[in-house]
Tab-separated table of C-alpha atoms in Angstrom:
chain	number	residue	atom	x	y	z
C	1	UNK	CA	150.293	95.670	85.698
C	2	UNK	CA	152.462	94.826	88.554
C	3	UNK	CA	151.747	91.944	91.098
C	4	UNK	CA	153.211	90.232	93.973
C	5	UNK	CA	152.579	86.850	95.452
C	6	UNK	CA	153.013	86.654	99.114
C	7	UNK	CA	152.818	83.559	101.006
C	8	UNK	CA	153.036	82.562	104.540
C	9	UNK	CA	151.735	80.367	107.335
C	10	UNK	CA	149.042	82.040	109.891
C	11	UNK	CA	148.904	80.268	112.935
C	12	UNK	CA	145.510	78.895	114.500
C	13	UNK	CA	146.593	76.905	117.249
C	14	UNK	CA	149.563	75.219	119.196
C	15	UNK	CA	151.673	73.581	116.687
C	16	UNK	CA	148.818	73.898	113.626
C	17	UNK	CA	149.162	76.696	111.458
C	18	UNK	CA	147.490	76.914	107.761
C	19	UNK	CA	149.391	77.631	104.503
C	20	UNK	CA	147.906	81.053	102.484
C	21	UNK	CA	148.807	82.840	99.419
C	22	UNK	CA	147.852	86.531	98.614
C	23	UNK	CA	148.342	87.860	95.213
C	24	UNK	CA	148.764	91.939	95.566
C	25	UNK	CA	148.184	94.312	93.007
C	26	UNK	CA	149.370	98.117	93.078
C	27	UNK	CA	146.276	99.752	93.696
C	28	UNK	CA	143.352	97.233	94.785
C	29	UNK	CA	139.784	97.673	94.020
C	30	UNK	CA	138.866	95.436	96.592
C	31	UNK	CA	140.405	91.895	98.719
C	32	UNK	CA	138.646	88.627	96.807
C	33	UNK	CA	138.323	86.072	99.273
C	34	UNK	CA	138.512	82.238	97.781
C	35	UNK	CA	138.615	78.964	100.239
C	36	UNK	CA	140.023	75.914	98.346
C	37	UNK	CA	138.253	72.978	96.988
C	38	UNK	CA	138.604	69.492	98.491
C	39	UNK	CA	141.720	67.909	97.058
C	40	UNK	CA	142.881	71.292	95.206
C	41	UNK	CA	145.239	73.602	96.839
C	42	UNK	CA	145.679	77.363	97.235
C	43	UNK	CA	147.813	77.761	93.152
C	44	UNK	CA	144.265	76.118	91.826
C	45	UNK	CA	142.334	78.800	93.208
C	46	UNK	CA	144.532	81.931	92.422
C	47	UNK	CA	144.801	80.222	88.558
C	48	UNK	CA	141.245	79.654	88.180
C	49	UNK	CA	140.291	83.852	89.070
C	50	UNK	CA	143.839	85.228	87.676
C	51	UNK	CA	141.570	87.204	85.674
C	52	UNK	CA	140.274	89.030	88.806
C	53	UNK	CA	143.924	90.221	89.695
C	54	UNK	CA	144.342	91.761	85.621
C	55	UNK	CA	140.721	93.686	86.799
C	56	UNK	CA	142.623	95.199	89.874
C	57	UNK	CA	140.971	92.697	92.476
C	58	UNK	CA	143.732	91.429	95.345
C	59	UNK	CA	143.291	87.449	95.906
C	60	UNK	CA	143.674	85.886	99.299
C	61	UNK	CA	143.520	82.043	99.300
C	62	UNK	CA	144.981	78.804	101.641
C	63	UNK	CA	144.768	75.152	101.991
C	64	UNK	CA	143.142	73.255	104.261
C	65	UNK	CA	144.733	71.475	107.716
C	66	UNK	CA	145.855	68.213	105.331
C	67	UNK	CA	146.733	69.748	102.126
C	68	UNK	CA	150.099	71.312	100.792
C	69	UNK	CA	151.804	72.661	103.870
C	70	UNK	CA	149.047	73.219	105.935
C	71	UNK	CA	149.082	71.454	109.818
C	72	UNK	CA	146.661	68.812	111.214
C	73	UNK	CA	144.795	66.264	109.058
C	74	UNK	CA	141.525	66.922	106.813
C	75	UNK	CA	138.516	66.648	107.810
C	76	UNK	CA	135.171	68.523	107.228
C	77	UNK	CA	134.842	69.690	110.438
C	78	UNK	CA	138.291	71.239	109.595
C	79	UNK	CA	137.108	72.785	106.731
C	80	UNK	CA	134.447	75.454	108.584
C	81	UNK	CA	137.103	75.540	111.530
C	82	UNK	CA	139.984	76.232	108.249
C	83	UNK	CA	137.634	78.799	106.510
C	84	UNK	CA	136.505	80.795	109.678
C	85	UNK	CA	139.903	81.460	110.912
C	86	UNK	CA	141.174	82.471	107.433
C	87	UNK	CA	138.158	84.732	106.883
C	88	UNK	CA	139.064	86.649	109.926
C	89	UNK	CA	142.430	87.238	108.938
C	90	UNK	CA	142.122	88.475	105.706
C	91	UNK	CA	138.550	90.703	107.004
C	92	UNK	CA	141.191	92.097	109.380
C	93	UNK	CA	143.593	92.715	106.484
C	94	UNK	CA	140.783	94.449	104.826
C	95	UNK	CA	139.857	96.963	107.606
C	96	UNK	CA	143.439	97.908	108.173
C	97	UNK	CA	144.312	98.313	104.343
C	98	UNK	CA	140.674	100.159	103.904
C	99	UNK	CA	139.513	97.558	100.927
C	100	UNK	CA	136.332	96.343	100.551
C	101	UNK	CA	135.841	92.732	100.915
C	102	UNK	CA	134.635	90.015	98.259
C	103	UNK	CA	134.294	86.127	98.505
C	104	UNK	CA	133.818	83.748	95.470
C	105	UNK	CA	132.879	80.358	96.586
C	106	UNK	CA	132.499	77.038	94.244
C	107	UNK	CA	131.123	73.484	95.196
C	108	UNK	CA	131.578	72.636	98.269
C	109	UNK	CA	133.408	75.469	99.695
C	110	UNK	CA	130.070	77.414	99.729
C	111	UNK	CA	129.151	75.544	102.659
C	112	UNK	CA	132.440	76.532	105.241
C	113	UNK	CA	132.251	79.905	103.170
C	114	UNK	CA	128.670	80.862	104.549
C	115	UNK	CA	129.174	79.269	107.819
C	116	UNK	CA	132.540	81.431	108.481
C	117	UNK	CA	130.806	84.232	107.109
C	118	UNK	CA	127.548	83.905	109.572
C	119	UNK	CA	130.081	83.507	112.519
C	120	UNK	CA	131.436	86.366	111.893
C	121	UNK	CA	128.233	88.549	111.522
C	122	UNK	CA	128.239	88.993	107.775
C	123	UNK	CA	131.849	91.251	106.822
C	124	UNK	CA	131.554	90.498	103.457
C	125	UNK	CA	130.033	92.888	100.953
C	126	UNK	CA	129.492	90.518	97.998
C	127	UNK	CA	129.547	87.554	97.702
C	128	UNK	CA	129.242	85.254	94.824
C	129	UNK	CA	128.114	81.609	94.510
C	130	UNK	CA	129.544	78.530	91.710
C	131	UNK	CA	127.555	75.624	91.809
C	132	UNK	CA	127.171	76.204	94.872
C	133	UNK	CA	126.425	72.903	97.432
C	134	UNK	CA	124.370	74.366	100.463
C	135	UNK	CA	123.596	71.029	102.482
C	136	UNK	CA	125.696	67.574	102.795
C	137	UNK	CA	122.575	65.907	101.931
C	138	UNK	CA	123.469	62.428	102.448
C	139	UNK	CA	120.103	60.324	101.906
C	140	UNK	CA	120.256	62.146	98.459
C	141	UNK	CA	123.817	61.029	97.647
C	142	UNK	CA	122.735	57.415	98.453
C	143	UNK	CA	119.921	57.460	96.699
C	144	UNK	CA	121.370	59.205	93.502
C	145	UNK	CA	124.467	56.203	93.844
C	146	UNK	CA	121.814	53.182	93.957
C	147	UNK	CA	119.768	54.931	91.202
C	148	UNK	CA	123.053	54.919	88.968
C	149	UNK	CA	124.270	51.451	90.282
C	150	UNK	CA	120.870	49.770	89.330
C	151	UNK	CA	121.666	51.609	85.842
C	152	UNK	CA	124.914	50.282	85.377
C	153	UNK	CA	123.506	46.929	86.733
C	154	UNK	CA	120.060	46.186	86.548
C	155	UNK	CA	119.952	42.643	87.023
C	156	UNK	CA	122.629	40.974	88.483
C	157	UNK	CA	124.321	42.507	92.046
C	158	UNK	CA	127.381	41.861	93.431
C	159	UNK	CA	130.147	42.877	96.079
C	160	UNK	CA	132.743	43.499	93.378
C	161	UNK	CA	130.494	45.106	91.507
C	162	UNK	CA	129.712	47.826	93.909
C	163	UNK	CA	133.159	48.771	94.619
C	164	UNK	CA	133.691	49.228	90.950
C	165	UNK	CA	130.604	51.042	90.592
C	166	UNK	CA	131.536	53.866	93.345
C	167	UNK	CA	134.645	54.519	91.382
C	168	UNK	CA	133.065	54.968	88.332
C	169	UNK	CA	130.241	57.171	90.051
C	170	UNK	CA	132.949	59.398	91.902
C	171	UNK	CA	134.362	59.779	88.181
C	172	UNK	CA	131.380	60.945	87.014
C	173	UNK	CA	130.851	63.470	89.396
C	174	UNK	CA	134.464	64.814	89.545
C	175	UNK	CA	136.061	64.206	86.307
C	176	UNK	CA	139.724	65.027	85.374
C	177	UNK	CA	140.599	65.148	89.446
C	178	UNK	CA	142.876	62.331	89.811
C	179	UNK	CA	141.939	59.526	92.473
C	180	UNK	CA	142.940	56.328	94.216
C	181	UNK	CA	142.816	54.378	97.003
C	182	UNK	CA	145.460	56.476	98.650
C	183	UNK	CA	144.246	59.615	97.457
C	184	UNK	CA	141.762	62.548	96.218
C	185	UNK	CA	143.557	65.164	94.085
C	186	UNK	CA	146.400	66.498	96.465
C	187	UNK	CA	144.931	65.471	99.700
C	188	UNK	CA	146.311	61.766	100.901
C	189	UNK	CA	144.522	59.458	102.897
C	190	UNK	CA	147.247	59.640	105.512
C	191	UNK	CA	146.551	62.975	106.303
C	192	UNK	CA	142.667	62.588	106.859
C	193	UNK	CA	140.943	61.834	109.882
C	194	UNK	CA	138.905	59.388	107.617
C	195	UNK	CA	136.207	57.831	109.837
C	196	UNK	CA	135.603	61.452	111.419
C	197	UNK	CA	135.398	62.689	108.134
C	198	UNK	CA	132.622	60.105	107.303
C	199	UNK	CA	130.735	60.379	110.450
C	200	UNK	CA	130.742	64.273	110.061
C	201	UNK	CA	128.799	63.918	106.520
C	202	UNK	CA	126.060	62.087	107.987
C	203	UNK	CA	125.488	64.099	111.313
C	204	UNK	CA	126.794	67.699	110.389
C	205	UNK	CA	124.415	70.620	109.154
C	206	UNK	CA	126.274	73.473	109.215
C	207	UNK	CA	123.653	76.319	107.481
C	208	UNK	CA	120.880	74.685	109.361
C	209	UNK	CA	118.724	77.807	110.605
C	210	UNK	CA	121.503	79.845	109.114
C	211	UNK	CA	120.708	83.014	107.437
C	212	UNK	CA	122.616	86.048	106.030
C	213	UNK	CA	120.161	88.779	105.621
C	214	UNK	CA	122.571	91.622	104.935
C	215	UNK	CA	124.810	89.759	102.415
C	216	UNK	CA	124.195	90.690	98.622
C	217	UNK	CA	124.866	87.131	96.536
C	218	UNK	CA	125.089	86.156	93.100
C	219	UNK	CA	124.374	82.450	92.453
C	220	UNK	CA	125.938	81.145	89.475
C	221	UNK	CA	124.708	77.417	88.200
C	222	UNK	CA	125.507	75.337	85.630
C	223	UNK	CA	121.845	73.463	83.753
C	224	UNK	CA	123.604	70.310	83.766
C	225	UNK	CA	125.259	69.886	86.504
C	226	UNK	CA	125.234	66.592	87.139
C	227	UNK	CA	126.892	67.520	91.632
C	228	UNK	CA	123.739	69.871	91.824
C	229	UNK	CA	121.310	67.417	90.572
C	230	UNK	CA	121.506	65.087	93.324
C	231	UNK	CA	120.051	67.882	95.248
C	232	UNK	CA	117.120	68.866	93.290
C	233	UNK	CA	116.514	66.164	91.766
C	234	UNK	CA	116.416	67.757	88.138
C	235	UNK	CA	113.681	70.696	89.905
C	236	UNK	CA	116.215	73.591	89.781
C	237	UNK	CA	113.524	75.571	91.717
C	238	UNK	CA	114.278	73.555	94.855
C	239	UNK	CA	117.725	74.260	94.581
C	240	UNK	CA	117.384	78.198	94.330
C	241	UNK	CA	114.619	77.698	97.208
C	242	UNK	CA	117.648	76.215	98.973
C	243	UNK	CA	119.858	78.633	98.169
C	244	UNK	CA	117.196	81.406	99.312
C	245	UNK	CA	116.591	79.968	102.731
C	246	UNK	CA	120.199	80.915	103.388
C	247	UNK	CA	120.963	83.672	101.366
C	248	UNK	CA	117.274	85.546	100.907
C	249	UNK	CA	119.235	88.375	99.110
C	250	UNK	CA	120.648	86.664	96.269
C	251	UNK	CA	120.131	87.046	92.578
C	252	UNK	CA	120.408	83.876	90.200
C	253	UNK	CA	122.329	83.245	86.957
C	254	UNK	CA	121.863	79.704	85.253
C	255	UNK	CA	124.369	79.104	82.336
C	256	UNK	CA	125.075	76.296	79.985
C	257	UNK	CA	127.481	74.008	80.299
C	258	UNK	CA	128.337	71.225	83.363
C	259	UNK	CA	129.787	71.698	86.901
C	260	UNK	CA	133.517	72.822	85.397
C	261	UNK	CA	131.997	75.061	83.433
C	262	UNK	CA	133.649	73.525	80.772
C	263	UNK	CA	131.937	75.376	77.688
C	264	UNK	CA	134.022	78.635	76.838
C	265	UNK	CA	130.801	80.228	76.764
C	266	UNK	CA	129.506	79.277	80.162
C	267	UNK	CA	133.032	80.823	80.919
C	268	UNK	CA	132.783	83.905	79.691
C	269	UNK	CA	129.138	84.622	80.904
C	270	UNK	CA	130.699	83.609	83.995
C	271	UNK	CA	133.312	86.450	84.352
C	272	UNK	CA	131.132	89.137	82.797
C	273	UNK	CA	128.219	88.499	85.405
C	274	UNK	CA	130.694	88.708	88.316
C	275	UNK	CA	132.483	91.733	87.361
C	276	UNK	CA	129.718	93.143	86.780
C	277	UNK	CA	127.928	91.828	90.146
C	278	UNK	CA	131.131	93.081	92.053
């Protein structure tokens, strides 16, 4: 089967444009929209659903302002403003070309994906859910970091030891993504509004009285994901009651496996549920 990768720059602003990458196939089933992670960039995406494009499925992705060639600086703000702008495009692309449009959204990209998707009074006809994060949540992130710090340490506290313990919990939580001072994955600390991006995570709620009620949605969770736990607190029927309050037309599908989906099996139950969903 034939393909072509386009790539280009769509411009959003005076002097700010965002990177995207479309992989075309000769005769489309339907336009798969997938936003980037945090730290990833637009190649990560279009590698990690290549089997979509061998099912006749186009793929539209980009990077965030502050990753790969993308304008601006990072910041999660950036992220709904980022997704909502490229969601337009490629629903436009969609309308002219007469394709159907998807969206696959994983982590925390499920968050900018809905919002975008909301703004723009629901243009997608399927859309599917990985591990999906619907809130920020930070009292739960604090309190899940203390409750593994008093692990790690349960008697004696210190400074030192805190610092070292919040690299060791971020490892936890995103294994195999590499990370420094300087850096998370692709995106550099130079090219992130860093104390907006912290203030944003305590004071934005982006899905708050947010719901799609024309949008069909598969959920797809992982029963040990260690990301989702911190949510639900090991209830997984508060996190599909989550889930629900945005999405009230969405079915569920837990698999095996950890928040990578790391199990081949968890994989392949994975693909077969969405191709089958779409």
């Amino acid at each position: 089967m034939k393909t072509l990768f386009e790539k280009g720059r769509y411009s959003v602003g005076k002097k700010q444009s965002l990177e995207w990458i479309r992989v075309r196939t000769c005769s489309p089933r339907g336009l798969v929209f997938v936003p980037p992670l945090i730290g990833g960039n637009l190649s990560q995406q279009v590698s990690s659903f290549r089997w979509l494009i061998r099912r006749e499925y186009d793929l539209v992705s980009f990077n965030y302002s502050g990753h790969g060639s993308s304008s601006d600086r990072f910041s999660l703000g950036a992220t709904m403003r980022d997704t909502l702008h490229m969601l337009c495009r490629t629903w436009r692309l969609t309308e002219k070309e007469q394709l159907p449009l998807f969206g696959i959204a994983s982590c925390y990209s499920a968050i900018p994906m809905l919002y975008a998707t909301h703004c723009l009074k629901e243009p997608i006809k399927k859309l599917v859910l990985i591990n999906a994060i619907s809130s920020l949540g930070p009292q739960a992130v604090i309190s899940s970091f203390m409750t593994y710090y008093r692990k790690v340490f349960p008697t004696r506290k210190s400074l030192r030891r805190l610092k070292a313990t919040v690299g060791h919990y971020v490892d936890l939580l995103f294994p195999g993504i590499a990370k420094g001072r300087d850096y998370f994955g692709v995106l550099e600390r130079r090219r992130t509004r860093l104390f907006r991006t912290i203030s944003e995570f305590f004071t934005l709620n982006p899905l708050k009285e947010l719901h799609l009620e024309k949008t069909s949605v598969l959920c797809l969770y992982a029963r040990k994901d260690t990301v989702l736990e911190i949510y639900d607190h090991g209830a997984r029927a508060n996190y599909q009651n989550d889930i629900l309050r945005v999405c009230p037309q969405t079915l569920f599908h837990p698999l095996d496996g950890d928040h990578f989906l790391s199990l081949p099996m968890a994989k392949g139950q994975a693909v077969r549920s969405i191709l089958s969903f779409l």
